[in-house]
């Protein structure tokens, strides 16, 4: 009987399941979008039960497509949207509130208070993170403070907190296992990345009882087996990593100094910095990349909140395209951006600016501006934001980048990838499989179950699709960079 690894890829806008064989090929895939909930400006929520039901549905669909069941699965790996925060009742298993999504800005004022009280350096030294509403810690506090009876229940040990990986494992094991891995824990603003433990001082600061927190495990081990009739057998749950760390692993950026960018809803640039945390002087965050076989690897990360989501906005907000796939064809209808710049800071700015009060800006509009110019400016904004992060990453580490490995949905866009290479002045390298987030989760699970012998065996599975090389005239490029920088400054501090 042929065996496979299933990756559950629980993202911000959709749940997916992918089934990989021993050569790293995708044998089956299913995807289902779920509802985005916007109760107030700057608030973003998901229904945790819909996350679960959509994830189960795609797992079933992916297996049925190739006629297999749980008996054919050697293991399950989970990768997830990271800082999204769920709190549920331990007895009923029911969430006490909608999930508060990583993009949500409702705790911005609390973050301002923490900065004003002088906690910036403490939090940075302990967690590697900047103080921002992006991370889970302030979201947990908000739920405990604002959901009636929540704090009392938490103090009695009746509530459980988890990021989405923890929620899925809880559901897959019917409440038997409350666990997360180090990569997800390192995104909560509650976890000490030096001691690899929940930090008591930070828990006290945010008034979060330790009893609600999951056990922290490595990124590659058998945490438990599925405890549900759904798989027709008990399948090992054996790999967990936050989506961006999973993509770094899936891209086989396993050596110090290697960098990848995942073009998803947001863009997430990670550099493997080896076995010691490296603190940024330029507003990048330090995160745990993964822990495998007792070795903990760290990464420097720049998070861009709006990447591919700007294309969704063209589709859903402006209605100038019917599907995201149309954006490249539309943008190619014009030779350049027509002097139009779009700064998509719809939910504030992430790295390296960290301005939670920035808002979106389109500047340079003239009577000659068309849908095609807007499409092109939107794509270029993704590359420019990536450039801003990589510039400070090089300054921080002193490492001159020679290539950028790319993945995620928008990396299939050749116009964007060519422009990315032009603005960076280095090669942009796209692998044959751009589903590296799911692939990383599958690899981590397969290592734990012995499906693959070691990392060297996995590294040999990585295959090149296309290399993009820079070719834009330096003078043209400099003018564009200057105008982009000007547009970014104008978008800052708008929403106060």
PDB file of N, CA, C and O in Angstrom, residues 359-395:
ATOM      1  N   UNK A 359      -2.506  54.295   6.516  1.00  0.00           N
ATOM      2  CA  UNK A 359      -3.614  53.761   5.717  1.00  0.00           C
ATOM      3  C   UNK A 359      -3.243  53.824   4.232  1.00  0.00           C
ATOM      4  O   UNK A 359      -2.277  54.474   3.852  1.00  0.00           O
ATOM      5  N   UNK A 360      -4.041  53.148   3.413  1.00  0.00           N
ATOM      6  CA  UNK A 360      -3.719  53.025   1.997  1.00  0.00           C
ATOM      7  C   UNK A 360      -3.712  54.365   1.275  1.00  0.00           C
ATOM      8  O   UNK A 360      -4.455  55.281   1.623  1.00  0.00           O
ATOM      9  N   UNK A 361      -2.859  54.442   0.249  1.00  0.00           N
ATOM     10  CA  UNK A 361      -2.702  55.684  -0.516  1.00  0.00           C
ATOM     11  C   UNK A 361      -2.449  55.353  -1.981  1.00  0.00           C
ATOM     12  O   UNK A 361      -1.640  54.475  -2.294  1.00  0.00           O
ATOM     13  N   UNK A 362      -3.140  56.050  -2.878  1.00  0.00           N
ATOM     14  CA  UNK A 362      -2.832  55.981  -4.307  1.00  0.00           C
ATOM     15  C   UNK A 362      -2.514  57.401  -4.744  1.00  0.00           C
ATOM     16  O   UNK A 362      -3.317  58.312  -4.531  1.00  0.00           O
ATOM     17  N   UNK A 363      -1.340  57.606  -5.328  1.00  0.00           N
ATOM     18  CA  UNK A 363      -0.907  58.962  -5.669  1.00  0.00           C
ATOM     19  C   UNK A 363      -0.285  58.989  -7.063  1.00  0.00           C
ATOM     20  O   UNK A 363       0.326  58.009  -7.491  1.00  0.00           O
ATOM     21  N   UNK A 364      -0.503  60.104  -7.742  1.00  0.00           N
ATOM     22  CA  UNK A 364      -0.007  60.229  -9.119  1.00  0.00           C
ATOM     23  C   UNK A 364      -1.107  60.020 -10.145  1.00  0.00           C
ATOM     24  O   UNK A 364      -0.854  59.854 -11.333  1.00  0.00           O
ATOM     25  N   UNK A 365      -2.370  60.034  -9.672  1.00  0.00           N
ATOM     26  CA  UNK A 365      -3.504  59.822 -10.579  1.00  0.00           C
ATOM     27  C   UNK A 365      -3.639  61.024 -11.526  1.00  0.00           C
ATOM     28  O   UNK A 365      -3.593  62.174 -11.086  1.00  0.00           O
ATOM     29  N   UNK A 366      -3.793  60.734 -12.795  1.00  0.00           N
ATOM     30  CA  UNK A 366      -4.038  61.790 -13.793  1.00  0.00           C
ATOM     31  C   UNK A 366      -5.211  61.371 -14.660  1.00  0.00           C
ATOM     32  O   UNK A 366      -5.759  60.269 -14.503  1.00  0.00           O
ATOM     33  N   UNK A 367      -5.598  62.220 -15.589  1.00  0.00           N
ATOM     34  CA  UNK A 367      -6.690  61.863 -16.508  1.00  0.00           C
ATOM     35  C   UNK A 367      -6.332  60.647 -17.359  1.00  0.00           C
ATOM     36  O   UNK A 367      -7.211  59.956 -17.863  1.00  0.00           O
ATOM     37  N   UNK A 368      -5.045  60.404 -17.503  1.00  0.00           N
ATOM     38  CA  UNK A 368      -4.605  59.264 -18.326  1.00  0.00           C
ATOM     39  C   UNK A 368      -4.515  57.956 -17.560  1.00  0.00           C
ATOM     40  O   UNK A 368      -4.215  56.910 -18.140  1.00  0.00           O
ATOM     41  N   UNK A 369      -4.778  57.990 -16.251  1.00  0.00           N
ATOM     42  CA  UNK A 369      -4.683  56.769 -15.430  1.00  0.00           C
ATOM     43  C   UNK A 369      -5.810  55.794 -15.783  1.00  0.00           C
ATOM     44  O   UNK A 369      -6.974  56.191 -15.867  1.00  0.00           O
ATOM     45  N   UNK A 370      -5.446  54.542 -15.989  1.00  0.00           N
ATOM     46  CA  UNK A 370      -6.426  53.512 -16.369  1.00  0.00           C
ATOM     47  C   UNK A 370      -6.417  52.362 -15.355  1.00  0.00           C
ATOM     48  O   UNK A 370      -5.558  52.311 -14.467  1.00  0.00           O
ATOM     49  N   UNK A 371      -7.350  51.451 -15.532  1.00  0.00           N
ATOM     50  CA  UNK A 371      -7.384  50.228 -14.718  1.00  0.00           C
ATOM     51  C   UNK A 371      -6.041  49.501 -14.777  1.00  0.00           C
ATOM     52  O   UNK A 371      -5.574  48.952 -13.790  1.00  0.00           O
ATOM     53  N   UNK A 372      -5.438  49.500 -15.954  1.00  0.00           N
ATOM     54  CA  UNK A 372      -4.174  48.780 -16.148  1.00  0.00           C
ATOM     55  C   UNK A 372      -3.055  49.408 -15.313  1.00  0.00           C
ATOM     56  O   UNK A 372      -2.216  48.699 -14.742  1.00  0.00           O
ATOM     57  N   UNK A 373      -3.048  50.746 -15.229  1.00  0.00           N
ATOM     58  CA  UNK A 373      -2.031  51.409 -14.404  1.00  0.00           C
ATOM     59  C   UNK A 373      -2.217  51.057 -12.926  1.00  0.00           C
ATOM     60  O   UNK A 373      -1.253  50.838 -12.194  1.00  0.00           O
ATOM     61  N   UNK A 374      -3.483  51.007 -12.502  1.00  0.00           N
ATOM     62  CA  UNK A 374      -3.760  50.655 -11.103  1.00  0.00           C
ATOM     63  C   UNK A 374      -3.305  49.222 -10.821  1.00  0.00           C
ATOM     64  O   UNK A 374      -2.690  48.936  -9.784  1.00  0.00           O
ATOM     65  N   UNK A 375      -3.586  48.326 -11.761  1.00  0.00           N
ATOM     66  CA  UNK A 375      -3.166  46.922 -11.602  1.00  0.00           C
ATOM     67  C   UNK A 375      -1.647  46.824 -11.520  1.00  0.00           C
ATOM     68  O   UNK A 375      -1.095  46.095 -10.679  1.00  0.00           O
ATOM     69  N   UNK A 376      -0.980  47.573 -12.387  1.00  0.00           N
ATOM     70  CA  UNK A 376       0.490  47.526 -12.391  1.00  0.00           C
ATOM     71  C   UNK A 376       1.067  48.117 -11.107  1.00  0.00           C
ATOM     72  O   UNK A 376       1.983  47.561 -10.498  1.00  0.00           O
ATOM     73  N   UNK A 377       0.505  49.251 -10.674  1.00  0.00           N
ATOM     74  CA  UNK A 377       0.976  49.878  -9.436  1.00  0.00           C
ATOM     75  C   UNK A 377       0.741  48.956  -8.233  1.00  0.00           C
ATOM     76  O   UNK A 377       1.555  48.910  -7.302  1.00  0.00           O
ATOM     77  N   UNK A 378      -0.360  48.209  -8.254  1.00  0.00           N
ATOM     78  CA  UNK A 378      -0.658  47.268  -7.166  1.00  0.00           C
ATOM     79  C   UNK A 378       0.405  46.166  -7.109  1.00  0.00           C
ATOM     80  O   UNK A 378       0.922  45.842  -6.030  1.00  0.00           O
ATOM     81  N   UNK A 379       0.736  45.591  -8.274  1.00  0.00           N
ATOM     82  CA  UNK A 379       1.762  44.550  -8.305  1.00  0.00           C
ATOM     83  C   UNK A 379       3.122  45.103  -7.873  1.00  0.00           C
ATOM     84  O   UNK A 379       3.847  44.481  -7.089  1.00  0.00           O
ATOM     85  N   UNK A 380       3.440  46.299  -8.372  1.00  0.00           N
ATOM     86  CA  UNK A 380       4.739  46.894  -8.032  1.00  0.00           C
ATOM     87  C   UNK A 380       4.836  47.169  -6.533  1.00  0.00           C
ATOM     88  O   UNK A 380       5.918  47.073  -5.942  1.00  0.00           O
ATOM     89  N   UNK A 381       3.698  47.491  -5.898  1.00  0.00           N
ATOM     90  CA  UNK A 381       3.722  47.777  -4.452  1.00  0.00           C
ATOM     91  C   UNK A 381       4.197  46.561  -3.662  1.00  0.00           C
ATOM     92  O   UNK A 381       4.857  46.702  -2.625  1.00  0.00           O
ATOM     93  N   UNK A 382       3.871  45.378  -4.150  1.00  0.00           N
ATOM     94  CA  UNK A 382       4.290  44.147  -3.462  1.00  0.00           C
ATOM     95  C   UNK A 382       5.823  44.031  -3.519  1.00  0.00           C
ATOM     96  O   UNK A 382       6.478  43.738  -2.514  1.00  0.00           O
ATOM     97  N   UNK A 383       6.383  44.316  -4.697  1.00  0.00           N
ATOM     98  CA  UNK A 383       7.842  44.225  -4.869  1.00  0.00           C
ATOM     99  C   UNK A 383       8.572  45.319  -4.105  1.00  0.00           C
ATOM    100  O   UNK A 383       9.636  45.085  -3.511  1.00  0.00           O
ATOM    101  N   UNK A 384       8.022  46.530  -4.106  1.00  0.00           N
ATOM    102  CA  UNK A 384       8.653  47.637  -3.378  1.00  0.00           C
ATOM    103  C   UNK A 384       8.687  47.373  -1.868  1.00  0.00           C
ATOM    104  O   UNK A 384       9.682  47.640  -1.199  1.00  0.00           O
ATOM    105  N   UNK A 385       7.578  46.856  -1.338  1.00  0.00           N
ATOM    106  CA  UNK A 385       7.543  46.559   0.097  1.00  0.00           C
ATOM    107  C   UNK A 385       8.582  45.494   0.461  1.00  0.00           C
ATOM    108  O   UNK A 385       9.242  45.570   1.492  1.00  0.00           O
ATOM    109  N   UNK A 386       8.716  44.500  -0.419  1.00  0.00           N
ATOM    110  CA  UNK A 386       9.729  43.455  -0.219  1.00  0.00           C
ATOM    111  C   UNK A 386      11.128  44.058  -0.225  1.00  0.00           C
ATOM    112  O   UNK A 386      11.979  43.712   0.612  1.00  0.00           O
ATOM    113  N   UNK A 387      11.360  44.982  -1.156  1.00  0.00           N
ATOM    114  CA  UNK A 387      12.658  45.674  -1.243  1.00  0.00           C
ATOM    115  C   UNK A 387      12.980  46.398   0.067  1.00  0.00           C
ATOM    116  O   UNK A 387      14.103  46.329   0.571  1.00  0.00           O
ATOM    117  N   UNK A 388      11.990  47.102   0.625  1.00  0.00           N
ATOM    118  CA  UNK A 388      12.217  47.850   1.870  1.00  0.00           C
ATOM    119  C   UNK A 388      12.679  46.925   2.996  1.00  0.00           C
ATOM    120  O   UNK A 388      13.562  47.274   3.784  1.00  0.00           O
ATOM    121  N   UNK A 389      12.069  45.744   3.068  1.00  0.00           N
ATOM    122  CA  UNK A 389      12.446  44.791   4.130  1.00  0.00           C
ATOM    123  C   UNK A 389      13.846  44.219   3.881  1.00  0.00           C
ATOM    124  O   UNK A 389      14.676  44.152   4.798  1.00  0.00           O
ATOM    125  N   UNK A 390      14.123  43.822   2.638  1.00  0.00           N
ATOM    126  CA  UNK A 390      15.424  43.208   2.352  1.00  0.00           C
ATOM    127  C   UNK A 390      16.572  44.198   2.513  1.00  0.00           C
ATOM    128  O   UNK A 390      17.684  43.815   2.910  1.00  0.00           O
ATOM    129  N   UNK A 391      16.306  45.474   2.253  1.00  0.00           N
ATOM    130  CA  UNK A 391      17.341  46.505   2.454  1.00  0.00           C
ATOM    131  C   UNK A 391      17.786  46.536   3.912  1.00  0.00           C
ATOM    132  O   UNK A 391      18.981  46.565   4.211  1.00  0.00           O
ATOM    133  N   UNK A 392      16.800  46.532   4.850  1.00  0.00           N
ATOM    134  CA  UNK A 392      17.188  46.603   6.268  1.00  0.00           C
ATOM    135  C   UNK A 392      17.715  45.258   6.774  1.00  0.00           C
ATOM    136  O   UNK A 392      18.544  45.213   7.678  1.00  0.00           O
ATOM    137  N   UNK A 393      17.278  44.171   6.171  1.00  0.00           N
ATOM    138  CA  UNK A 393      17.785  42.847   6.550  1.00  0.00           C
ATOM    139  C   UNK A 393      19.281  42.749   6.244  1.00  0.00           C
ATOM    140  O   UNK A 393      20.071  42.237   7.051  1.00  0.00           O
ATOM    141  N   UNK A 394      19.665  43.283   5.085  1.00  0.00           N
ATOM    142  CA  UNK A 394      21.085  43.290   4.706  1.00  0.00           C
ATOM    143  C   UNK A 394      21.886  44.180   5.652  1.00  0.00           C
ATOM    144  O   UNK A 394      23.000  43.834   6.069  1.00  0.00           O
ATOM    145  N   UNK A 395      21.302  45.328   6.024  1.00  0.00           N
ATOM    146  CA  UNK A 395      21.988  46.239   6.970  1.00  0.00           C
ATOM    147  C   UNK A 395      22.171  45.570   8.332  1.00  0.00           C
ATOM    148  O   UNK A 395      23.220  45.662   8.955  1.00  0.00           O
TER     149      UNK A 395
END
